[in-house]
CSV table of C-alpha atoms in Angstrom, one decimal:
chain,number,residue,atom,x,y,z
A,21,MET,CA,32.1,-16.4,7.6
A,22,THR,CA,30.3,-13.7,9.5
A,23,GLY,CA,28.3,-12.2,6.7
A,24,ARG,CA,24.7,-11.4,7.5
A,25,ILE,CA,22.0,-13.2,5.5
A,26,THR,CA,19.9,-10.5,3.8
A,27,SER,CA,16.3,-11.2,3.5
A,28,PRO,CA,14.7,-10.2,0.2
A,29,ALA,CA,12.8,-6.9,0.2
A,30,ILE,CA,9.0,-7.1,-0.1
A,31,VAL,CA,7.3,-4.5,-2.2
A,32,VAL,CA,3.7,-3.6,-2.9
A,33,THR,CA,3.0,-3.5,-6.7
A,34,GLY,CA,-0.8,-3.2,-6.8
A,35,MET,CA,-3.7,-1.9,-4.7
A,36,GLY,CA,-7.5,-2.2,-4.9
A,37,ILE,CA,-9.9,-0.6,-2.4
A,38,ILE,CA,-13.6,-0.6,-1.7
A,39,SER,CA,-14.5,1.9,1.2
A,40,PRO,CA,-17.8,3.3,2.4
A,41,TYR,CA,-17.1,6.2,0.1
A,42,GLY,CA,-17.0,4.1,-3.0
A,43,ILE,CA,-14.6,2.1,-5.2
A,44,GLY,CA,-11.0,3.0,-5.7
A,45,PRO,CA,-8.3,5.0,-4.0
A,46,ASP,CA,-9.3,8.4,-5.5
A,47,ILE,CA,-12.7,8.8,-3.8
A,48,LEU,CA,-11.3,7.5,-0.5
A,49,TRP,CA,-8.5,10.1,-0.6
A,50,THR,CA,-10.7,13.0,-1.8
A,51,LYS,CA,-13.3,12.4,0.9
A,52,LEU,CA,-10.7,12.0,3.6
A,53,MET,CA,-9.0,15.3,2.6
A,54,ALA,CA,-12.4,17.0,2.5
A,55,GLY,CA,-13.1,15.7,6.1
A,56,GLU,CA,-16.4,14.1,4.9
A,57,SER,CA,-18.0,11.5,7.0
A,58,GLY,CA,-18.4,8.1,5.5
A,59,LEU,CA,-20.8,7.1,8.3
A,60,GLN,CA,-24.5,7.1,7.5
A,61,PRO,CA,-27.7,6.0,9.1
A,62,LEU,CA,-28.3,2.3,8.7
A,63,THR,CA,-31.2,1.8,6.3
A,64,THR,CA,-30.5,-1.3,4.3
A,65,PHE,CA,-31.6,-3.7,6.9
A,66,ASP,CA,-34.1,-3.8,9.8
A,67,THR,CA,-32.3,-2.3,12.8
A,68,ALA,CA,-35.2,-2.5,15.3
A,69,HIS,CA,-33.4,-5.3,17.4
A,70,ILE,CA,-30.1,-3.4,17.8
A,71,ARG,CA,-29.2,0.0,19.3
A,72,CYS,CA,-26.6,1.0,16.8
A,73,ARG,CA,-28.1,3.2,14.1
A,74,VAL,CA,-25.0,4.3,12.0
A,75,GLY,CA,-22.2,2.6,10.2
A,76,GLY,CA,-19.8,3.0,7.2
A,77,GLN,CA,-22.1,1.5,4.7
A,78,LEU,CA,-21.6,1.4,0.9
A,79,LYS,CA,-25.2,2.1,0.0
A,80,ASP,CA,-25.2,2.4,-3.8
A,81,PHE,CA,-23.2,-0.8,-4.3
A,82,ASN,CA,-24.5,-3.1,-6.9
A,83,ALA,CA,-22.3,-6.2,-7.4
A,84,ASN,CA,-23.9,-6.9,-10.7
A,85,ARG,CA,-22.2,-3.9,-12.2
A,86,TYR,CA,-18.8,-5.5,-11.7
A,87,LEU,CA,-19.4,-9.3,-11.6
A,88,SER,CA,-21.8,-11.5,-13.6
A,89,PRO,CA,-25.2,-12.0,-12.0
A,90,ARG,CA,-24.4,-15.8,-12.2
A,91,THR,CA,-21.4,-15.3,-9.9
A,92,VAL,CA,-23.1,-12.8,-7.6
A,93,ARG,CA,-26.0,-15.3,-7.0
A,94,LYS,CA,-23.4,-17.8,-5.6
A,95,ILE,CA,-21.5,-15.6,-3.2
A,96,ASP,CA,-21.9,-13.2,-0.3
A,97,ARG,CA,-21.3,-9.5,-0.4
A,98,PHE,CA,-17.9,-9.8,1.4
A,99,SER,CA,-16.8,-12.1,-1.4
A,100,SER,CA,-18.0,-9.5,-4.0
A,101,PHE,CA,-16.0,-6.8,-2.3
A,102,ALA,CA,-12.9,-9.1,-2.2
A,103,LEU,CA,-13.3,-10.1,-5.9
A,104,ILE,CA,-13.6,-6.5,-7.0
A,105,ALA,CA,-10.8,-5.2,-4.8
A,106,SER,CA,-8.6,-8.2,-6.0
A,107,GLU,CA,-9.3,-7.3,-9.7
A,108,LEU,CA,-8.4,-3.7,-9.1
A,109,ALA,CA,-5.1,-4.7,-7.3
A,110,LEU,CA,-4.2,-7.0,-10.1
A,111,LEU,CA,-5.0,-4.4,-12.7
A,112,ASP,CA,-3.0,-1.8,-10.8
A,113,ALA,CA,-0.1,-4.2,-10.7
A,114,GLY,CA,-0.2,-4.7,-14.5
A,115,LEU,CA,-1.0,-8.4,-14.2
A,116,LEU,CA,-4.3,-8.6,-16.1
A,117,VAL,CA,-3.7,-9.4,-19.8
A,118,ASP,CA,-7.1,-8.5,-21.3
A,119,GLY,CA,-8.4,-6.5,-18.3
A,120,LYS,CA,-9.8,-9.8,-16.8
A,121,LYS,CA,-7.4,-12.7,-16.6
A,122,PRO,CA,-4.0,-12.7,-14.9
A,123,LEU,CA,-0.8,-13.4,-16.9
A,124,TRP,CA,-0.5,-16.8,-15.2
A,125,MET,CA,-3.9,-18.0,-16.4
A,126,GLU,CA,-3.1,-16.9,-20.0
A,127,SER,CA,0.2,-18.6,-20.1
A,128,GLY,CA,-0.7,-21.5,-17.8
A,129,GLU,CA,2.7,-21.0,-16.1
A,130,GLY,CA,3.5,-20.0,-12.6
A,131,GLU,CA,0.1,-20.3,-11.1
A,132,GLN,CA,1.4,-22.6,-8.4
A,133,ARG,CA,3.7,-19.8,-7.3
A,134,VAL,CA,1.0,-17.3,-6.7
A,135,GLY,CA,-0.7,-17.3,-3.3
A,136,ILE,CA,-3.5,-15.6,-1.5
A,137,CYS,CA,-4.1,-14.5,2.1
A,138,VAL,CA,-7.3,-13.1,3.3
A,139,GLY,CA,-8.3,-11.3,6.5
A,140,ASN,CA,-11.9,-11.5,7.6
A,141,ASN,CA,-13.8,-11.5,10.9
A,142,LEU,CA,-17.5,-12.3,10.4
A,143,GLY,CA,-18.0,-14.3,7.2
A,144,GLY,CA,-20.9,-13.8,4.8
A,145,TRP,CA,-23.9,-13.4,7.0
A,146,GLU,CA,-26.1,-11.5,4.5
A,147,PHE,CA,-26.2,-14.6,2.4
A,148,ALA,CA,-26.4,-17.0,5.3
A,149,GLU,CA,-29.3,-15.1,7.0
A,150,ARG,CA,-31.2,-15.0,3.8
A,151,GLU,CA,-30.9,-18.8,3.4
A,152,LEU,CA,-31.7,-19.5,7.1
A,153,ARG,CA,-34.9,-17.5,6.6
A,154,ASN,CA,-35.7,-19.5,3.6
A,155,LEU,CA,-35.1,-22.6,5.6
A,156,TRP,CA,-37.4,-21.8,8.5
A,157,GLN,CA,-40.0,-20.0,6.4
A,158,SER,CA,-40.2,-22.3,3.3
A,159,GLY,CA,-38.2,-25.5,4.0
A,160,PRO,CA,-34.9,-26.9,2.9
A,161,ARG,CA,-35.8,-27.0,-0.9
A,162,GLU,CA,-35.7,-23.2,-0.8
A,163,VAL,CA,-32.1,-23.0,0.6
A,164,SER,CA,-29.5,-22.2,-2.0
A,165,PRO,CA,-27.0,-25.1,-2.5
A,166,TYR,CA,-24.3,-22.4,-2.4
A,167,MET,CA,-25.0,-22.0,1.3
A,168,ALA,CA,-22.3,-24.7,1.5
A,169,THR,CA,-19.6,-22.4,0.0
A,170,ALA,CA,-20.8,-18.8,0.4
A,171,TRP,CA,-21.0,-17.9,4.0
A,172,PHE,CA,-17.8,-19.0,5.9
A,173,PRO,CA,-14.7,-16.7,6.2
A,174,ALA,CA,-12.6,-18.9,3.9
A,175,ALA,CA,-15.1,-18.6,1.1
A,176,VAL,CA,-13.4,-15.5,-0.1
A,177,GLN,CA,-10.0,-17.2,-0.6
A,178,GLY,CA,-11.8,-19.9,-2.6
A,179,ASN,CA,-13.7,-17.5,-4.8
A,180,VAL,CA,-10.8,-15.2,-5.5
A,181,SER,CA,-8.4,-18.1,-6.2
A,182,ILE,CA,-10.8,-19.6,-8.6
A,183,GLN,CA,-11.6,-16.4,-10.3
A,184,PHE,CA,-7.9,-15.5,-10.8
A,185,GLY,CA,-6.4,-19.0,-11.2
A,186,ILE,CA,-4.3,-18.8,-8.0
A,187,LYS,CA,-3.0,-22.3,-7.2
A,188,GLY,CA,-0.3,-21.6,-4.5
A,189,ILE,CA,-0.6,-21.0,-0.9
A,190,GLY,CA,-4.1,-20.0,0.4
A,191,ARG,CA,-4.8,-18.9,3.9
A,192,THR,CA,-7.6,-17.1,5.7
A,193,PHE,CA,-7.0,-15.2,9.0
A,194,LEU,CA,-9.6,-14.5,11.7
A,195,ALA,CA,-8.1,-12.2,14.3
A,196,ASP,CA,-10.9,-9.7,14.8
A,197,ARG,CA,-9.7,-6.3,13.8
A,198,ALA,CA,-6.1,-7.6,13.3
A,199,SER,CA,-7.3,-10.2,10.7
A,200,GLY,CA,-6.1,-8.2,7.8
A,201,ALA,CA,-2.7,-7.5,9.4
A,202,MET,CA,-2.1,-11.2,10.1
A,203,ALA,CA,-2.9,-11.9,6.4
A,204,ILE,CA,-0.4,-9.3,5.2
A,205,ILE,CA,2.2,-10.7,7.7
A,206,HIS,CA,1.8,-14.3,6.5
A,207,ALA,CA,1.9,-13.2,2.8
A,208,ALA,CA,5.1,-11.3,3.4
A,209,ASP,CA,6.6,-14.2,5.2
A,210,CYS,CA,5.7,-16.5,2.5
A,211,LEU,CA,7.5,-14.3,-0.1
A,212,GLN,CA,10.5,-13.8,2.1
A,213,ARG,CA,10.9,-17.6,2.7
A,214,GLY,CA,10.5,-18.4,-1.0
A,215,ARG,CA,7.2,-20.2,-0.6
A,216,ALA,CA,5.6,-18.1,-3.2
A,217,ASP,CA,6.6,-15.6,-6.0
A,218,MET,CA,3.6,-13.4,-5.7
A,219,MET,CA,0.9,-12.9,-3.1
A,220,LEU,CA,-2.5,-11.4,-3.4
A,221,VAL,CA,-3.4,-10.2,0.1
A,222,GLY,CA,-6.0,-8.2,1.9
A,223,GLY,CA,-9.1,-8.1,3.9
A,224,THR,CA,-12.8,-7.9,3.4
A,225,GLU,CA,-15.8,-7.3,5.7
A,226,ALA,CA,-19.6,-7.0,5.3
A,227,PRO,CA,-21.2,-6.6,8.7
A,228,PHE,CA,-24.5,-5.0,7.7
A,229,SER,CA,-27.2,-7.6,8.2
A,230,PRO,CA,-29.4,-8.3,11.2
A,231,TYR,CA,-27.4,-11.2,12.8
A,232,ALA,CA,-23.9,-9.9,11.9
A,233,ALA,CA,-24.7,-6.4,13.3
A,234,LEU,CA,-26.1,-8.0,16.4
A,235,CYS,CA,-22.9,-10.0,17.0
A,236,TYR,CA,-20.9,-6.8,17.0
A,237,GLU,CA,-23.5,-5.2,19.3
A,238,THR,CA,-23.5,-7.9,21.8
A,239,SER,CA,-19.7,-7.6,22.2
A,240,GLY,CA,-20.4,-4.5,24.1
A,241,LEU,CA,-17.7,-2.7,22.2
A,242,MET,CA,-19.9,-0.6,19.8
A,243,SER,CA,-20.3,3.1,20.5
A,244,GLN,CA,-23.4,4.0,22.4
A,245,GLN,CA,-23.5,7.4,20.6
A,246,ALA,CA,-24.4,5.5,17.5
A,247,VAL,CA,-27.8,4.8,19.2
A,248,SER,CA,-28.8,8.4,18.4
A,249,GLY,CA,-27.7,8.2,14.9
A,250,SER,CA,-24.8,10.5,15.5
A,251,LEU,CA,-22.5,10.6,12.5
A,252,THR,CA,-19.6,11.6,14.8
A,253,ALA,CA,-20.0,8.5,17.0
A,254,TYR,CA,-16.6,7.1,16.2
A,255,ARG,CA,-14.1,9.2,18.3
A,256,PRO,CA,-10.8,7.5,18.8
A,257,PHE,CA,-8.7,9.1,21.6
A,258,ASP,CA,-11.4,11.8,22.1
A,259,VAL,CA,-12.7,12.5,25.6
A,260,ALA,CA,-16.1,11.5,24.4
A,261,HIS,CA,-14.9,8.1,23.0
A,262,ASP,CA,-17.1,5.2,23.9
A,263,GLY,CA,-16.6,2.5,21.3
A,264,LEU,CA,-16.5,1.3,17.7
A,265,VAL,CA,-18.6,2.0,14.7
A,266,CYS,CA,-18.3,-0.6,12.1
A,267,ALA,CA,-17.9,-0.3,8.4
A,268,GLU,CA,-17.9,-2.5,5.3
A,269,GLY,CA,-15.4,-2.7,2.5
A,270,ALA,CA,-12.2,-4.3,1.3
A,271,ALA,CA,-8.6,-3.7,0.4
A,272,PHE,CA,-6.3,-6.0,-1.5
A,273,PHE,CA,-2.6,-5.7,-2.6
A,274,VAL,CA,-0.2,-7.5,-4.8
A,275,LEU,CA,3.0,-8.2,-2.9
A,276,GLU,CA,6.2,-9.5,-4.6
A,277,ARG,CA,10.0,-9.7,-3.8
A,278,ALA,CA,11.6,-6.4,-5.0
A,279,GLU,CA,13.9,-8.2,-7.5
A,280,ASP,CA,10.9,-10.0,-9.1
A,281,ALA,CA,8.9,-6.8,-9.4
A,282,LEU,CA,11.9,-4.9,-10.9
A,283,ALA,CA,12.6,-7.7,-13.3
A,284,ARG,CA,9.1,-7.6,-14.8
A,285,GLY,CA,9.2,-3.8,-14.8
A,286,ALA,CA,6.4,-3.3,-12.3
A,287,THR,CA,5.7,0.0,-10.7
A,288,ILE,CA,6.6,-0.2,-6.9
A,289,LEU,CA,4.0,1.6,-4.8
A,290,ALA,CA,5.8,1.0,-1.5
A,291,LYS,CA,8.1,-1.3,0.5
A,292,LEU,CA,6.9,-3.5,3.3
A,293,THR,CA,9.9,-3.7,5.4
A,294,GLY,CA,8.8,-4.7,8.9
A,295,TRP,CA,6.0,-6.9,10.4
A,296,ALA,CA,5.4,-8.6,13.7
A,297,SER,CA,2.6,-10.0,15.8
A,298,THR,CA,2.3,-10.7,19.5
A,299,TYR,CA,-0.6,-11.8,21.8
A,300,ASP,CA,-1.5,-10.6,25.2
A,301,GLY,CA,-2.6,-13.8,26.7
A,302,TYR,CA,-4.8,-11.8,29.1
A,303,ASN,CA,-8.5,-11.9,28.5
A,304,MET,CA,-11.0,-13.2,25.9
A,305,VAL,CA,-12.3,-9.6,25.1
A,306,GLN,CA,-10.2,-7.0,26.7
A,307,PRO,CA,-6.6,-6.4,25.5
A,308,ALA,CA,-4.0,-6.0,28.2
A,309,PRO,CA,-4.1,-2.5,29.5
A,310,ASP,CA,-0.3,-2.2,30.1
A,311,GLY,CA,0.3,-2.4,26.3
A,312,GLN,CA,3.5,-4.3,26.8
A,313,ARG,CA,2.9,-7.0,24.2
A,314,TYR,CA,1.4,-4.5,21.8
A,315,ALA,CA,4.5,-2.4,22.1
A,316,GLU,CA,6.6,-5.5,21.5
A,317,ALA,CA,4.9,-6.0,18.2
A,318,MET,CA,5.8,-2.5,17.2
A,319,LYS,CA,9.3,-2.9,18.4
A,320,GLN,CA,9.9,-6.1,16.5
A,321,ALA,CA,8.5,-4.6,13.3
A,322,LEU,CA,10.8,-1.7,13.7
A,323,THR,CA,13.8,-4.0,14.3
A,324,GLN,CA,13.0,-6.0,11.2
A,325,ALA,CA,12.7,-2.9,9.2
A,326,GLN,CA,16.0,-1.7,10.7
A,327,LYS,CA,14.4,1.5,11.8
A,328,GLN,CA,14.8,3.6,14.9
A,329,PRO,CA,11.7,5.3,16.4
A,330,ASP,CA,13.0,8.6,15.1
A,331,ASP,CA,12.8,7.2,11.6
A,332,ILE,CA,9.0,6.8,11.8
A,333,ASP,CA,7.2,9.7,10.2
A,334,CYS,CA,3.6,8.7,11.1
A,335,VAL,CA,1.8,6.0,13.1
A,336,PHE,CA,-1.5,4.8,11.7
A,337,ALA,CA,-3.2,3.7,15.0
A,338,ALA,CA,-5.7,0.9,15.4
A,339,GLY,CA,-7.7,3.6,17.2
A,340,SER,CA,-10.7,1.5,18.4
A,341,GLY,CA,-12.4,4.3,20.2
A,342,ILE,CA,-12.9,2.0,23.1
A,343,PRO,CA,-11.7,4.0,26.1
A,344,SER,CA,-9.5,1.4,27.7
A,345,GLU,CA,-8.1,0.4,24.3
A,346,ASP,CA,-7.3,4.0,23.3
A,347,ILE,CA,-5.4,4.5,26.5
A,348,ALA,CA,-3.6,1.2,26.2
A,349,GLU,CA,-2.6,1.9,22.6
A,350,THR,CA,-1.2,5.3,23.6
A,351,ARG,CA,0.7,3.6,26.3
A,352,ALA,CA,2.0,1.0,23.9
A,353,ILE,CA,3.1,3.6,21.4
A,354,ARG,CA,5.0,5.4,24.1
A,355,LEU,CA,6.6,2.1,25.2
A,356,ALA,CA,7.7,1.2,21.7
A,357,LEU,CA,8.8,4.7,20.5
A,358,GLY,CA,10.1,6.3,23.7
A,359,ASP,CA,10.7,10.0,23.6
A,360,ALA,CA,10.2,10.0,19.8
A,361,ALA,CA,6.5,9.5,20.5
A,362,ASN,CA,6.2,13.0,21.6
A,363,LYS,CA,6.8,14.3,18.0
A,364,ILE,CA,5.5,11.5,15.8
A,365,PRO,CA,2.0,12.1,14.5
A,366,VAL,CA,-0.4,9.3,15.3
A,367,SER,CA,-3.4,9.3,13.0
A,368,THR,CA,-6.6,7.3,12.8
A,369,PRO,CA,-8.3,8.2,9.5
A,370,LYS,CA,-10.8,5.4,9.9
A,371,SER,CA,-12.6,7.5,12.4
A,372,ALA,CA,-14.2,9.2,9.4
A,373,PHE,CA,-15.8,6.1,7.9
A,374,GLY,CA,-15.8,3.3,10.5
A,375,ASN,CA,-13.8,0.3,11.4
A,376,MET,CA,-13.8,-2.4,8.8
A,377,PHE,CA,-12.6,-5.1,11.1
A,378,GLY,CA,-11.1,-7.8,8.9
A,379,ALA,CA,-10.3,-5.2,6.3
A,380,ALA,CA,-9.2,-2.5,8.8
A,381,THR,CA,-5.5,-2.8,8.5
A,382,PRO,CA,-5.4,-3.4,4.8
A,383,VAL,CA,-7.4,-0.1,4.4
A,384,ASP,CA,-5.1,1.6,6.8
A,385,MET,CA,-2.1,0.4,4.7
A,386,ALA,CA,-3.8,1.7,1.6
A,387,ILE,CA,-4.3,5.0,3.2
A,388,ALA,CA,-0.7,5.1,4.3
A,389,LEU,CA,0.5,4.4,0.8
A,390,LEU,CA,-1.6,7.3,-0.5
A,391,ALA,CA,-0.4,9.5,2.2
A,392,MET,CA,3.2,8.8,1.5
A,393,GLN,CA,2.7,9.5,-2.2
A,394,ARG,CA,1.2,12.8,-1.4
A,395,HIS,CA,3.1,13.9,1.8
A,396,VAL,CA,-0.2,14.5,3.6
A,397,ILE,CA,-1.3,12.8,6.8
A,398,PRO,CA,-5.1,12.3,6.9
A,399,ALA,CA,-6.8,13.6,10.0
A,400,THR,CA,-8.4,11.8,12.9
A,401,LEU,CA,-11.9,13.2,12.6
A,402,HIS,CA,-14.1,13.7,15.6
A,403,LEU,CA,-11.2,14.3,17.9
A,404,ASP,CA,-12.2,17.5,19.7
A,405,GLN,CA,-10.4,17.1,23.0
A,406,PRO,CA,-8.0,14.2,23.8
A,407,ALA,CA,-9.2,11.9,26.6
A,408,PRO,CA,-7.2,11.5,29.8
A,409,GLY,CA,-4.3,9.2,29.2
A,410,CYS,CA,-4.3,10.0,25.5
A,411,ASP,CA,-1.5,12.4,25.1
A,412,LEU,CA,0.0,12.0,21.7
A,413,ASP,CA,-0.2,14.1,18.5
A,414,TYR,CA,-3.3,12.5,17.0
A,415,VAL,CA,-3.6,14.9,13.9
A,416,PRO,CA,-7.1,16.0,15.0
A,417,GLN,CA,-9.7,17.2,12.5
A,418,THR,CA,-7.5,18.5,9.8
A,419,PRO,CA,-5.2,16.8,7.3
A,420,ARG,CA,-1.6,17.8,7.7
A,421,SER,CA,0.9,18.4,4.9
A,422,VAL,CA,4.4,17.3,5.9
A,423,GLU,CA,7.8,17.6,4.4
A,424,ARG,CA,8.9,14.1,5.1
A,425,LEU,CA,6.5,11.1,5.0
A,426,ASP,CA,8.7,8.2,4.1
A,427,THR,CA,8.2,5.6,6.8
A,428,CYS,CA,4.9,4.7,8.5
A,429,LEU,CA,4.1,2.3,11.3
A,430,ILE,CA,0.7,0.7,11.1
A,431,ASN,CA,-0.9,-0.8,14.2
A,432,ALA,CA,-3.6,-3.4,14.6
A,433,ARG,CA,-5.2,-4.8,17.6
A,434,GLY,CA,-8.0,-7.2,17.9
A,435,MET,CA,-10.3,-8.5,20.7
A,436,GLY,CA,-8.4,-10.2,23.5
A,437,GLY,CA,-5.1,-8.5,22.5
A,438,THR,CA,-4.2,-9.9,19.2
A,439,ASN,CA,-1.5,-7.4,18.2
A,440,ALA,CA,0.2,-6.7,15.0
A,441,ALA,CA,2.4,-4.0,13.5
A,442,LEU,CA,3.6,-3.3,10.0
A,443,VAL,CA,6.3,-0.8,8.7
A,444,VAL,CA,5.8,0.6,5.2
A,445,GLU,CA,8.2,2.8,3.4
A,446,ARG,CA,7.9,5.0,0.4
A,447,CYS,CA,9.8,3.9,-2.6
A,448,SER,CA,12.2,6.6,-3.8
B,194,MET,CA,-46.5,-31.8,-22.6
B,195,THR,CA,-44.6,-33.0,-25.7
B,196,GLN,CA,-40.9,-33.8,-25.8
B,197,GLU,CA,-40.3,-30.7,-27.9
B,198,ALA,CA,-42.1,-28.5,-25.4
B,199,ILE,CA,-40.2,-29.9,-22.5
B,200,THR,CA,-36.9,-29.5,-24.4
B,201,SER,CA,-37.7,-25.9,-25.3
B,202,ARG,CA,-38.8,-25.1,-21.7
B,203,ILE,CA,-35.6,-26.7,-20.2
B,204,ILE,CA,-33.4,-24.7,-22.6
B,205,ALA,CA,-35.2,-21.5,-21.8
B,206,ILE,CA,-34.7,-22.2,-18.0
B,207,ILE,CA,-31.0,-22.9,-18.5
B,208,LYS,CA,-30.4,-19.9,-20.7
B,209,GLU,CA,-32.0,-17.7,-18.1
B,210,HIS,CA,-30.1,-19.5,-15.3
B,211,VAL,CA,-26.7,-18.9,-16.8
B,212,GLY,CA,-27.6,-15.6,-18.4
B,213,THR,CA,-26.7,-16.3,-21.9
B,214,GLU,CA,-28.4,-15.4,-25.2
B,215,ASP,CA,-26.4,-18.1,-27.1
B,216,ALA,CA,-28.2,-21.0,-28.6
B,217,LEU,CA,-28.1,-24.2,-26.5
B,218,PHE,CA,-28.7,-27.7,-27.7
B,219,PRO,CA,-29.3,-31.2,-26.2
B,220,GLU,CA,-25.7,-31.9,-27.0
B,221,THR,CA,-24.5,-28.9,-24.9
B,222,ASP,CA,-22.2,-30.1,-22.1
B,223,LEU,CA,-23.2,-28.7,-18.7
B,224,GLU,CA,-19.6,-28.7,-17.3
B,225,GLU,CA,-17.5,-28.2,-20.4
B,226,ASP,CA,-19.6,-25.7,-22.3
B,227,LEU,CA,-21.6,-24.0,-19.4
B,228,ALA,CA,-19.1,-24.3,-16.5
B,229,PHE,CA,-21.6,-25.9,-14.2
B,230,ASP,CA,-20.2,-27.1,-11.0
B,231,SER,CA,-21.9,-29.7,-8.7
B,232,LEU,CA,-23.7,-27.1,-6.6
B,233,GLU,CA,-25.0,-25.3,-9.6
B,234,ARG,CA,-26.5,-28.5,-10.9
B,235,VAL,CA,-28.5,-28.8,-7.6
B,236,GLU,CA,-29.6,-25.2,-8.0
B,237,LEU,CA,-30.8,-25.9,-11.6
B,238,ALA,CA,-32.4,-29.1,-10.6
B,239,ILE,CA,-34.5,-27.3,-8.0
B,240,LYS,CA,-35.6,-24.9,-10.7
B,241,LEU,CA,-36.6,-27.8,-13.0
B,242,GLU,CA,-38.4,-29.6,-10.2
B,243,LYS,CA,-40.5,-26.5,-9.5
B,244,ALA,CA,-41.2,-25.8,-13.1
B,245,PHE,CA,-42.4,-29.3,-13.9
B,246,GLY,CA,-43.7,-30.3,-10.5
B,247,ILE,CA,-41.4,-33.3,-10.4
B,248,ALA,CA,-38.7,-34.8,-8.2
B,249,LEU,CA,-35.2,-35.5,-9.6
B,250,ALA,CA,-33.0,-38.2,-8.1
B,251,ASN,CA,-29.6,-36.9,-6.9
B,252,SER,CA,-27.7,-39.9,-8.3
B,253,LYS,CA,-29.1,-39.4,-11.8
B,254,LEU,CA,-28.6,-35.7,-11.6
B,255,ARG,CA,-24.9,-36.2,-10.8
B,256,ASN,CA,-24.5,-38.4,-13.8
B,257,SER,CA,-26.1,-36.0,-16.3
B,258,VAL,CA,-23.4,-34.7,-18.6
B,259,THR,CA,-25.5,-32.8,-21.3
B,260,ILE,CA,-28.7,-30.8,-21.5
B,261,GLY,CA,-30.0,-33.9,-23.4
B,262,ASP,CA,-29.5,-36.0,-20.3
B,263,LEU,CA,-31.4,-33.5,-18.2
B,264,ILE,CA,-34.2,-33.5,-20.7
B,265,GLN,CA,-34.4,-37.3,-20.5
B,266,LEU,CA,-34.4,-37.1,-16.7
B,267,VAL,CA,-37.3,-34.7,-16.7
B,268,ILE,CA,-39.3,-36.7,-19.3
B,269,CYS,CA,-38.9,-39.9,-17.1
B,270,ALA,CA,-39.8,-38.0,-14.0
B,271,GLU,CA,-42.9,-36.5,-15.7
B,272,GLN,CA,-44.0,-39.9,-16.8
B,273,GLU,CA,-43.5,-41.3,-13.3
B,274,ARG,CA,-45.6,-38.4,-11.9
B,275,ARG,CA,-48.4,-39.1,-14.4
B,276,ILE,CA,-48.5,-42.8,-13.6
B,277,LEU,CA,-48.6,-42.0,-9.9
B,278,ASN,CA,-51.4,-39.6,-10.4
B,279,VAL,CA,-53.6,-42.0,-12.4
């Protein structure tokens, strides 16, 4: 017997997004196509103690419009984002019976075979900071008992699993800007190994509160141009790049094995055919400048997807905008794709609205899916002139219509060189 | 404050807390009917303590099954407070 064991194909059957532009994929896509910045001056909290003055903030968001006030009182903003994005993903996947409850809750069957994976970086500091203020100013009686469950990163998986009756695998991943990628990778692995029949997976981040914003600022990785309130401060691969600008939001997906999705008549949005992660083992903050291990993640993802570099129609870069990281990512893409890197577009659409950290890769994946449906590659905004050492086709300033956009490589890289790569394919 | 007044005030507080216009009764089950979890009991207890100027024992709070049990807890705590104030 020499037959090759074929792994089951993993498909995306539902998608829900909250971006700084608003709720849902349509507004995200429309704004990206229009080249509108999602960055705004930070006004919803006191920024006197930090230098950064802009971010991808969802300013008119009122969780009470989507969730009961009783629920909102118990959770942080990052859980609200996740609950809403999850509901949208389940709805998109045709899994909500009456617009609220999933099929498995209605029938009481199969809930142990549904799992959840969440990527997050900071936790729920808006809630935590409010309650800490209550503690110091008014005493312990004024602290919400929900402090015990609201603020920590795994709170999201708890809240979502309770809300939607998910009783299978539950995992939360913290890997800086690669957190969401790690969640997607684990969810896909779980499906392929038969440990679950359906996975709700995504990432969420809500970094706009005094302490959370300070944590990012003290990392030294934020753009100094944001100090002046510049709405073009996030400039991946540009000669004036000098760091990140953070954003808030969430993106969640329903993943299934293709055979299961087809059997239930689901609409397949895309295939997830390759994934891999590596670690640099180099430094607590800086990723390895040689890009070797980062490239290895991309190569392994391509191998799993059974793709050659020439098969890739677009790379969605991590694009941190941190000068050393932009150069290292360019180097890694060249190492992974070889000569093909000269002709493959490498876009960083998040330059328009900011980096969502734990939700960064899920939002990139959502944009990749939308791009493949429309045969248009969103642009890398704020890229006027490529920086030295950044010599790829970064799709600057203007979206690009293309004839073929069937296969995308999505990169993720977190602090200290936590590398991940995904391959997604359009479903014909 | 009469027992009726205490009952009426507690029910009003709970209705506001859970955001319902439905009628609530002393027999209403906190967990089964109103989906209270252990943390929400603590949250409600703090509201009741502030409203009535009393302290509620955690162990008794945990054993409260219905709104009626909470009413009895508050009545007892009120009586204790009065005795201590005499």
